[in-house]
Amino acid sequence: MSIYQLGLDYAKQQDILDELSSYRNRFHIPKDKHGNELIYMTGNSLGLQPKSTKSYINQELEDWANLGVEGHTEAKNPWLPYHEFLTESMANIVGAKPLEVVVMNTLTANLHFMMVSFYQPTKTRYKIVIESDAFPSDKYAVESQLRHHGFDDREGLILWEPRKGEELLHYEDLEAILESHGDEIALIMIGGVNYYTGQYFDLKLITELGHKYNCIVGFDCAHGAGNVELNLHDSGADFAVWCTYKYLNSGPGSLAGCFVHERHAYNKNLNRFTGWWSHNKQTRFNMRHEFDVLPGAEGWQLSNPPILSMAAIKASLDMFNEVGIKKLTKKSKKLTGYFEFLITKLNNQDIKIITPSDSDKRGCQLSIQVKNADKILHDKLTEAGVISDWREPDVIRCAPVPLYNSFEDVYKMVEKLKNILND
Ligand SMILES: Cc1ncc(COP(=O)(O)O)c(C=O)c1O
């Protein structure tokens, strides 16, 4: 028997019982032209704006106006060490040690910087494994790394593919790839939570498999950070990257995160691109010093960071700190489980949820495949006030986000979908 029930009253009651329900009021919820709140289901694409963000950014604008360059040391939150104010909260969110985490650059840029260090191909070991349905930017990035090192990108790329007629990936198939090509593979680079299916991979299992064959293992956790408990340190992954504008609600195009496992923290021999922000903080401003790399993930920074973007990240991370990722994922499992229950209860043969049904193998997103549908379905949902995300050829991605989505949102979304499908 299901733990969930049908009906709007049940949804409303769950919102009353939800200890995180008040957080919704701390976000700006987009509205339609009549001023009604939209049902926002696209936190997997761009998270909503916390109401506190403006004051965090204003603080830095004021300090800049009043202090000019002195703000580097005299601002309320001095700019020189500003990125350090984010480290501990970010480390908690992704399950890492502070030494292993830094916020810098943007996502695809970080992926390249990580590959500069961790993709060190030889004549015989140069291939890269990715999911066949990896996010395009990741695919383009690894292809360009192959070409950069003089390899053919088609020959050098190995795709971990779903079985015929399936969408999700099997670890046995990755193992089979490693069994036959293990000594040719330099790098395994997987999306921690696949952007299309929402499948949350077992990062530890993949890492152990990869390391068994002496491959470097990295993850793009864009769809995992702030959504699932990543436990990056314990996974043993060599590196990971993620953005902060999805589940971490820090604004369009905001800065990204980067994880480098502790075991690489003091390795000064790793090839890397460097700049003055990767240099020892004590002697950084002596200017004529020989390069002395910082230990840990900070040693991969290049530039002094954009404080206004970091202020938006700080606003969001302070809220995450208050709630904690454990409480968030607990609610998330319940909310998405409820969403899955309602979709299943539609009993519509044209609908298939391609996201894993095991709540430990997914985050909050459900990818709903609708047979014979096209983008018109998505457009009708938008007209009905549901902001969802359409992926060709026939998938709607919806992510009820535990910080600001309610059980009522989920109920109403499914009702609207039902009405559109019945039409
Ligand atoms: C999995 C994944 N990788 C890479 C990217 C590209 O991110 P960016 O434009 O911040 O480099 C995205 C963007 O949504 C993504 O979802």
Short mmCIF file of C-alpha atoms and ligand atoms in Angstrom, two decimals:
data_model
loop_
_atom_site.label_atom_id
_atom_site.label_comp_id
_atom_site.label_asym_id
_atom_site.label_seq_id
_atom_site.Cartn_x
_atom_site.Cartn_y
_atom_site.Cartn_z
CA MET A 1 0.00 0.00 0.00
CA SER A 2 1.18 3.49 -0.83
CA ILE A 3 2.05 5.99 1.87
CA TYR A 4 0.44 8.67 -0.30
CA GLN A 5 -3.19 9.59 -0.92
CA LEU A 6 -5.11 11.25 -3.73
CA GLY A 7 -6.86 14.59 -3.47
CA LEU A 8 -6.02 18.23 -2.83
CA ASP A 9 -6.77 17.98 0.89
CA TYR A 10 -4.00 15.44 1.32
CA ALA A 11 -1.52 17.74 -0.48
CA LYS A 12 -2.51 20.67 1.70
CA GLN A 13 -2.19 18.59 4.83
CA GLN A 14 1.31 17.46 3.83
CA ASP A 15 2.31 21.10 3.40
CA ILE A 16 1.08 21.85 6.92
CA LEU A 17 3.06 18.90 8.29
CA ASP A 18 6.19 19.83 6.30
CA GLU A 19 8.80 21.39 8.62
CA LEU A 20 10.48 23.06 5.62
CA SER A 21 7.31 24.62 4.18
CA SER A 22 8.15 28.13 5.43
CA TYR A 23 11.24 28.26 3.19
CA ARG A 24 9.00 28.78 0.17
CA ASN A 25 8.26 32.29 1.48
CA ARG A 26 11.94 33.06 1.36
CA PHE A 27 11.98 32.82 -2.45
CA HIS A 28 10.55 34.97 -5.19
CA ILE A 29 8.01 32.74 -6.94
CA PRO A 30 7.47 33.84 -10.57
CA LYS A 31 3.92 34.99 -11.35
CA ASP A 32 1.72 35.09 -14.44
CA LYS A 33 0.48 38.35 -15.91
CA HIS A 34 -2.52 38.33 -13.57
CA GLY A 35 -0.26 38.09 -10.55
CA ASN A 36 -0.92 34.40 -9.80
CA GLU A 37 2.02 32.29 -8.72
CA LEU A 38 3.25 29.92 -11.42
CA ILE A 39 3.95 26.27 -10.67
CA TYR A 40 7.71 26.35 -11.03
CA MET A 41 9.16 22.92 -11.76
CA THR A 42 12.46 23.89 -13.35
CA GLY A 43 14.85 24.19 -10.46
CA ASN A 44 16.88 21.61 -12.39
CA SER A 45 17.55 24.33 -14.93
CA LEU A 46 17.55 27.61 -13.01
CA GLY A 47 16.81 27.76 -9.31
CA LEU A 48 14.61 30.54 -7.95
CA GLN A 49 15.93 33.70 -6.37
CA PRO A 50 16.12 33.79 -2.58
CA LYS A 51 14.63 37.06 -1.28
CA SER A 52 17.85 37.58 0.68
CA THR A 53 20.04 37.64 -2.46
CA LYS A 54 19.47 41.31 -3.14
CA SER A 55 20.66 42.40 0.30
CA TYR A 56 23.78 40.20 0.05
CA ILE A 57 24.66 41.80 -3.29
CA ASN A 58 23.71 45.28 -2.06
CA GLN A 59 26.12 44.89 0.84
CA GLU A 60 28.98 44.41 -1.62
CA LEU A 61 27.78 47.27 -3.86
CA GLU A 62 27.67 49.56 -0.82
CA ASP A 63 31.10 48.50 0.35
CA TRP A 64 32.45 49.05 -3.15
CA ALA A 65 30.79 52.51 -3.30
CA ASN A 66 32.08 53.52 0.14
CA LEU A 67 35.46 51.84 0.24
CA GLY A 68 36.66 51.40 -3.34
CA VAL A 69 39.74 49.22 -3.43
CA GLU A 70 39.95 49.16 0.36
CA GLY A 71 36.99 46.79 0.28
CA HIS A 72 39.43 43.99 -0.41
CA THR A 73 40.38 44.13 3.24
CA GLU A 74 37.86 46.50 4.88
CA ALA A 75 34.49 45.37 3.47
CA LYS A 76 32.12 43.76 5.95
CA ASN A 77 32.96 40.53 4.14
CA PRO A 78 36.47 41.32 2.88
CA TRP A 79 36.86 40.50 -0.80
CA LEU A 80 40.35 39.03 -0.65
CA PRO A 81 39.26 35.91 1.22
CA TYR A 82 35.61 36.09 0.03
CA HIS A 83 35.66 32.70 -1.70
CA GLU A 84 36.67 31.13 1.60
CA PHE A 85 33.33 32.20 3.13
CA LEU A 86 31.66 29.75 0.74
CA THR A 87 33.94 26.79 1.17
CA GLU A 88 32.68 25.12 4.31
CA SER A 89 28.99 25.33 3.37
CA MET A 90 29.72 24.08 -0.12
CA ALA A 91 31.85 21.23 1.26
CA ASN A 92 28.92 20.20 3.51
CA ILE A 93 26.52 20.22 0.57
CA VAL A 94 28.67 17.97 -1.62
CA GLY A 95 30.05 15.81 1.19
CA ALA A 96 33.66 16.88 0.98
CA LYS A 97 36.42 18.29 3.17
CA PRO A 98 36.92 22.07 2.91
CA LEU A 99 40.41 21.45 1.50
CA GLU A 100 38.79 19.60 -1.41
CA VAL A 101 36.36 22.31 -2.51
CA VAL A 102 36.54 25.68 -4.20
CA VAL A 103 34.02 27.95 -5.93
CA MET A 104 35.49 29.44 -9.11
CA ASN A 105 34.92 30.01 -12.84
CA THR A 106 31.99 28.39 -14.60
CA LEU A 107 31.09 24.74 -15.01
CA THR A 108 32.48 23.81 -18.42
CA ALA A 109 35.57 25.93 -17.74
CA ASN A 110 36.17 23.97 -14.52
CA LEU A 111 35.73 20.72 -16.38
CA HIS A 112 38.49 21.76 -18.76
CA PHE A 113 40.77 22.86 -15.92
CA MET A 114 40.27 19.51 -14.24
CA MET A 115 41.07 17.68 -17.47
CA VAL A 116 44.24 19.73 -17.89
CA SER A 117 45.39 18.10 -14.68
CA PHE A 118 43.65 14.75 -14.70
CA TYR A 119 43.49 13.81 -18.35
CA GLN A 120 47.09 12.92 -19.04
CA PRO A 121 46.89 10.59 -22.03
CA THR A 122 49.71 8.42 -23.31
CA LYS A 123 50.01 6.82 -26.75
CA THR A 124 48.29 3.69 -25.50
CA ARG A 125 46.04 4.99 -22.70
CA TYR A 126 44.10 7.96 -23.99
CA LYS A 127 40.43 7.06 -24.31
CA ILE A 128 37.63 8.80 -22.39
CA VAL A 129 34.37 7.17 -21.28
CA ILE A 130 31.19 9.26 -20.96
CA GLU A 131 27.46 8.42 -20.84
CA SER A 132 26.04 8.20 -24.36
CA ASP A 133 23.53 10.84 -23.32
CA ALA A 134 25.93 13.13 -21.52
CA PHE A 135 25.08 16.82 -21.46
CA PRO A 136 26.30 18.27 -24.77
CA SER A 137 28.74 20.72 -23.17
CA ASP A 138 30.49 17.82 -21.40
CA LYS A 139 30.68 15.86 -24.64
CA TYR A 140 32.08 18.84 -26.54
CA ALA A 141 34.58 19.45 -23.74
CA VAL A 142 35.98 15.90 -23.69
CA GLU A 143 36.04 15.73 -27.50
CA SER A 144 38.05 18.93 -27.62
CA GLN A 145 40.47 17.55 -25.00
CA LEU A 146 41.02 14.49 -27.18
CA ARG A 147 41.71 16.70 -30.21
CA HIS A 148 43.90 19.01 -28.12
CA HIS A 149 46.13 16.03 -27.33
CA GLY A 150 46.23 14.98 -30.99
CA PHE A 151 43.71 12.13 -30.88
CA ASP A 152 40.74 11.45 -33.09
CA ASP A 153 37.68 12.42 -31.03
CA ARG A 154 35.47 9.69 -32.50
CA GLU A 155 38.00 6.97 -31.96
CA GLY A 156 39.00 8.21 -28.52
CA LEU A 157 35.52 8.54 -27.07
CA ILE A 158 33.79 5.48 -25.61
CA LEU A 159 30.07 5.80 -24.92
CA TRP A 160 28.44 4.00 -22.00
CA GLU A 161 25.08 3.28 -23.59
CA PRO A 162 21.70 2.08 -22.36
CA ARG A 163 20.55 -1.34 -23.58
CA LYS A 164 18.25 -1.48 -26.56
CA GLY A 165 14.79 -0.15 -25.71
CA GLU A 166 15.96 1.16 -22.31
CA GLU A 167 16.92 4.58 -21.04
CA LEU A 168 18.87 3.90 -17.85
CA LEU A 169 22.45 2.71 -17.67
CA HIS A 170 23.68 -0.56 -16.14
CA TYR A 171 26.96 -0.75 -14.20
CA GLU A 172 27.62 -4.20 -15.68
CA ASP A 173 27.87 -2.52 -19.09
CA LEU A 174 30.45 -0.04 -17.80
CA GLU A 175 32.35 -2.96 -16.30
CA ALA A 176 32.25 -4.75 -19.66
CA ILE A 177 33.70 -1.64 -21.35
CA LEU A 178 36.49 -1.61 -18.78
CA GLU A 179 37.13 -5.32 -19.15
CA SER A 180 37.69 -4.98 -22.87
CA HIS A 181 39.28 -1.50 -23.04
CA GLY A 182 40.47 -0.82 -19.47
CA ASP A 183 44.14 -0.36 -20.37
CA GLU A 184 43.27 2.14 -23.15
CA ILE A 185 41.06 4.33 -20.95
CA ALA A 186 42.63 7.37 -19.29
CA LEU A 187 39.49 9.01 -17.95
CA ILE A 188 35.92 8.17 -16.99
CA MET A 189 33.82 11.34 -16.85
CA ILE A 190 30.18 10.84 -15.91
CA GLY A 191 27.31 13.17 -15.03
CA GLY A 192 26.67 12.32 -11.33
CA VAL A 193 22.93 12.71 -11.94
CA ASN A 194 22.13 12.39 -15.63
CA TYR A 195 20.49 15.58 -16.87
CA TYR A 196 18.01 13.76 -19.13
CA THR A 197 16.87 10.68 -17.22
CA GLY A 198 17.55 11.95 -13.70
CA GLN A 199 19.44 8.71 -12.92
CA TYR A 200 21.69 9.26 -9.90
CA PHE A 201 24.71 7.06 -10.32
CA ASP A 202 26.59 5.25 -7.60
CA LEU A 203 29.66 7.47 -7.64
CA LYS A 204 31.63 5.19 -5.33
CA LEU A 205 30.95 2.11 -7.42
CA ILE A 206 31.94 3.86 -10.65
CA THR A 207 35.07 5.24 -9.02
CA GLU A 208 36.10 1.84 -7.66
CA LEU A 209 35.52 0.25 -11.05
CA GLY A 210 37.55 2.93 -12.79
CA HIS A 211 40.40 2.83 -10.28
CA LYS A 212 40.58 -0.95 -10.58
CA TYR A 213 41.63 -0.34 -14.18
CA ASN A 214 43.89 2.60 -13.25
CA CYS A 215 41.61 5.16 -14.85
CA ILE A 216 41.05 8.63 -13.45
CA VAL A 217 37.40 9.16 -12.49
CA GLY A 218 35.61 12.53 -12.50
CA PHE A 219 31.98 13.61 -12.25
CA ASP A 220 29.91 16.51 -13.48
CA CYS A 221 27.52 17.02 -10.58
CA ALA A 222 25.54 19.93 -12.06
CA HIS A 223 22.32 18.01 -11.43
CA GLY A 224 23.47 16.59 -8.12
CA ALA A 225 24.78 19.50 -6.05
CA GLY A 226 22.07 20.68 -3.67
CA ASN A 227 19.79 17.91 -4.95
CA VAL A 228 21.23 14.65 -3.60
CA GLU A 229 23.77 13.69 -0.95
CA LEU A 230 26.85 13.36 -3.11
CA ASN A 231 29.42 12.25 -0.51
CA LEU A 232 32.18 13.20 -2.91
CA HIS A 233 35.02 12.53 -0.50
CA ASP A 234 33.87 9.02 0.34
CA SER A 235 33.19 8.26 -3.32
CA GLY A 236 36.95 8.50 -3.85
CA ALA A 237 36.43 10.35 -7.15
CA ASP A 238 39.51 12.19 -8.38
CA PHE A 239 37.60 15.34 -9.26
CA ALA A 240 34.11 16.75 -9.66
CA VAL A 241 32.59 19.95 -10.99
CA TRP A 242 29.11 21.48 -10.69
CA CYS A 243 27.24 24.70 -11.27
CA THR A 244 25.43 26.77 -8.64
CA TYR A 245 22.56 28.17 -10.69
CA LYS A 246 20.34 25.06 -10.59
CA TYR A 247 19.63 23.58 -7.16
CA LEU A 248 21.95 26.05 -5.48
CA ASN A 249 19.83 29.05 -6.53
CA SER A 250 22.65 31.51 -7.16
CA GLY A 251 21.46 33.14 -10.38
CA PRO A 252 21.89 32.69 -14.13
CA GLY A 253 25.43 31.88 -15.24
CA SER A 254 26.77 32.12 -11.70
CA LEU A 255 30.06 30.63 -10.58
CA ALA A 256 30.70 26.91 -10.35
CA GLY A 257 32.09 24.47 -7.82
CA CYS A 258 35.08 22.22 -8.07
CA PHE A 259 36.23 19.24 -5.99
CA VAL A 260 39.67 17.69 -6.04
CA HIS A 261 40.12 14.67 -3.81
CA GLU A 262 42.39 15.13 -0.80
CA ARG A 263 44.81 12.53 -2.17
CA HIS A 264 45.82 15.07 -4.86
CA ALA A 265 45.85 18.08 -2.51
CA TYR A 266 49.61 18.33 -2.03
CA ASN A 267 50.77 17.01 -5.38
CA LYS A 268 52.77 19.88 -6.82
CA ASN A 269 53.75 17.84 -9.84
CA LEU A 270 50.26 17.68 -11.32
CA ASN A 271 50.08 19.54 -14.59
CA ARG A 272 47.79 22.53 -14.22
CA PHE A 273 46.99 25.97 -15.55
CA THR A 274 47.83 28.56 -12.94
CA GLY A 275 47.33 32.22 -12.08
CA TRP A 276 47.99 34.46 -9.11
CA TRP A 277 44.99 33.10 -7.22
CA SER A 278 46.50 29.59 -7.24
CA HIS A 279 49.61 31.01 -5.55
CA ASN A 280 50.43 30.95 -1.83
CA LYS A 281 48.26 33.58 -0.10
CA GLN A 282 51.08 34.75 2.16
CA THR A 283 53.30 35.81 -0.72
CA ARG A 284 50.71 36.49 -3.45
CA PHE A 285 51.16 40.24 -3.29
CA ASN A 286 54.94 40.20 -3.19
CA MET A 287 54.46 39.84 -6.93
CA ARG A 288 57.95 38.77 -7.88
CA HIS A 289 57.91 35.45 -6.13
CA GLU A 290 58.40 32.16 -7.84
CA PHE A 291 55.14 30.31 -8.20
CA ASP A 292 54.16 28.41 -5.07
CA VAL A 293 50.92 26.50 -5.52
CA LEU A 294 48.25 26.47 -2.79
CA PRO A 295 47.33 23.06 -1.43
CA GLY A 296 43.92 21.58 -2.22
CA ALA A 297 41.25 22.70 -4.64
CA GLU A 298 42.14 26.37 -4.13
CA GLY A 299 45.34 25.67 -6.01
CA TRP A 300 43.29 25.46 -9.24
CA GLN A 301 41.97 29.04 -9.04
CA LEU A 302 43.34 31.50 -11.56
CA SER A 303 41.78 34.90 -11.02
CA ASN A 304 40.45 37.08 -8.25
CA PRO A 305 36.79 36.13 -8.20
CA PRO A 306 33.64 38.16 -9.05
CA ILE A 307 32.35 39.17 -5.62
CA LEU A 308 28.82 40.08 -6.77
CA SER A 309 28.25 36.57 -8.07
CA MET A 310 29.79 35.10 -4.92
CA ALA A 311 27.48 37.23 -2.77
CA ALA A 312 24.49 35.57 -4.47
CA ILE A 313 26.03 32.16 -3.80
CA LYS A 314 26.59 33.10 -0.16
CA ALA A 315 22.93 34.10 0.23
CA SER A 316 21.86 30.69 -0.99
CA LEU A 317 24.47 28.67 0.89
CA ASP A 318 23.61 30.38 4.16
CA MET A 319 20.07 29.07 3.71
CA PHE A 320 21.32 25.58 2.84
CA ASN A 321 23.47 25.70 5.96
CA GLU A 322 20.42 26.46 8.05
CA VAL A 323 18.44 23.53 6.65
CA GLY A 324 21.16 20.98 5.99
CA ILE A 325 21.28 18.65 3.00
CA LYS A 326 19.94 15.71 5.03
CA LYS A 327 16.61 17.38 5.85
CA LEU A 328 16.35 18.59 2.28
CA THR A 329 16.86 15.19 0.70
CA LYS A 330 14.44 13.66 3.19
CA LYS A 331 11.69 16.04 2.06
CA SER A 332 12.79 15.69 -1.55
CA LYS A 333 12.30 11.93 -1.52
CA LYS A 334 8.82 12.35 -0.10
CA LEU A 335 7.82 15.12 -2.52
CA THR A 336 9.09 13.34 -5.62
CA GLY A 337 7.64 10.05 -4.39
CA TYR A 338 4.28 11.81 -4.15
CA PHE A 339 4.74 13.22 -7.66
CA GLU A 340 5.50 9.73 -8.97
CA PHE A 341 2.44 8.34 -7.13
CA LEU A 342 0.10 10.90 -8.72
CA ILE A 343 1.55 10.39 -12.22
CA THR A 344 1.19 6.62 -11.85
CA LYS A 345 -2.40 7.03 -10.65
CA LEU A 346 -3.25 8.76 -13.94
CA ASN A 347 -3.16 5.25 -15.40
CA ASN A 348 -2.32 6.72 -18.76
CA GLN A 349 -0.68 4.18 -21.08
CA ASP A 350 1.03 6.97 -23.03
CA ILE A 351 3.00 8.12 -20.01
CA LYS A 352 6.20 6.55 -18.80
CA ILE A 353 8.51 7.86 -16.10
CA ILE A 354 12.04 7.11 -17.30
CA THR A 355 13.72 8.22 -14.06
CA PRO A 356 14.58 5.34 -11.68
CA SER A 357 11.73 4.48 -9.31
CA ASP A 358 14.16 3.78 -6.45
CA SER A 359 14.41 7.06 -4.51
CA ASP A 360 18.10 6.36 -3.74
CA LYS A 361 18.84 6.30 -7.46
CA ARG A 362 17.42 9.69 -8.36
CA GLY A 363 17.18 13.25 -7.09
CA CYS A 364 14.02 15.34 -7.18
CA GLN A 365 13.62 15.35 -10.98
CA LEU A 366 11.22 13.08 -12.82
CA SER A 367 11.60 12.76 -16.57
CA ILE A 368 8.20 11.95 -17.99
CA GLN A 369 8.05 10.46 -21.45
CA VAL A 370 4.76 11.06 -23.26
CA LYS A 371 4.12 8.83 -26.27
CA ASN A 372 3.34 10.68 -29.51
CA ALA A 373 3.65 14.03 -27.75
CA ASP A 374 5.48 16.99 -29.14
CA LYS A 375 6.41 20.38 -27.79
CA ILE A 376 2.76 21.46 -27.99
CA LEU A 377 2.18 19.52 -24.78
CA HIS A 378 4.88 21.52 -23.06
CA ASP A 379 3.48 24.76 -24.47
CA LYS A 380 0.02 23.89 -23.15
CA LEU A 381 1.50 23.24 -19.72
CA THR A 382 3.18 26.62 -19.86
CA GLU A 383 -0.12 28.25 -20.82
CA ALA A 384 -1.72 26.51 -17.87
CA GLY A 385 0.86 28.07 -15.56
CA VAL A 386 3.28 25.15 -15.18
CA ILE A 387 6.92 25.95 -15.90
CA SER A 388 8.50 22.67 -16.95
CA ASP A 389 11.31 21.74 -19.24
CA TRP A 390 10.91 20.01 -22.60
CA ARG A 391 13.60 17.73 -24.05
CA GLU A 392 13.26 16.41 -27.57
CA PRO A 393 11.88 14.09 -28.68
CA ASP A 394 9.19 13.45 -26.04
CA VAL A 395 10.28 14.11 -22.46
CA ILE A 396 9.07 16.66 -19.91
CA ARG A 397 11.51 17.15 -17.07
CA CYS A 398 9.97 18.35 -13.83
CA ALA A 399 11.83 18.94 -10.61
CA PRO A 400 9.85 19.65 -7.45
CA VAL A 401 12.51 21.35 -5.36
CA PRO A 402 12.14 20.73 -1.61
CA LEU A 403 13.19 24.25 -0.59
CA TYR A 404 10.40 26.03 -2.45
CA ASN A 405 7.99 23.59 -4.08
CA SER A 406 4.95 22.41 -2.14
CA PHE A 407 2.87 19.26 -2.22
CA GLU A 408 0.10 21.49 -3.54
CA ASP A 409 2.33 22.54 -6.46
CA VAL A 410 2.83 18.90 -7.33
CA TYR A 411 -0.87 18.11 -7.01
CA LYS A 412 -1.86 21.02 -9.25
CA MET A 413 0.79 20.22 -11.83
CA VAL A 414 -0.45 16.67 -12.24
CA GLU A 415 -4.10 17.85 -12.43
CA LYS A 416 -3.15 20.24 -15.22
CA LEU A 417 -1.24 17.53 -17.06
CA LYS A 418 -4.22 15.22 -16.71
CA ASN A 419 -6.61 17.84 -18.14
CA ILE A 420 -4.32 18.57 -21.08
CA LEU A 421 -3.92 14.87 -21.89
CA ASN A 422 -7.69 14.30 -21.64
CA ASP A 423 -8.41 17.13 -24.06
C1 LIG B 1 25.29 18.49 -16.84
C2 LIG B 1 25.68 19.83 -17.37
N1 LIG B 1 26.95 20.02 -17.80
C3 LIG B 1 27.33 21.21 -18.30
C4 LIG B 1 26.47 22.27 -18.39
C5 LIG B 1 26.96 23.58 -18.96
O1 LIG B 1 27.11 24.51 -17.96
P1 LIG B 1 27.85 25.91 -18.14
O2 LIG B 1 27.16 26.64 -19.25
O3 LIG B 1 27.64 26.58 -16.82
O4 LIG B 1 29.28 25.64 -18.44
C6 LIG B 1 25.15 22.13 -17.94
C7 LIG B 1 24.20 23.25 -18.02
O5 LIG B 1 23.04 23.16 -17.73
C8 LIG B 1 24.75 20.86 -17.42
O6 LIG B 1 23.50 20.66 -17.00
#
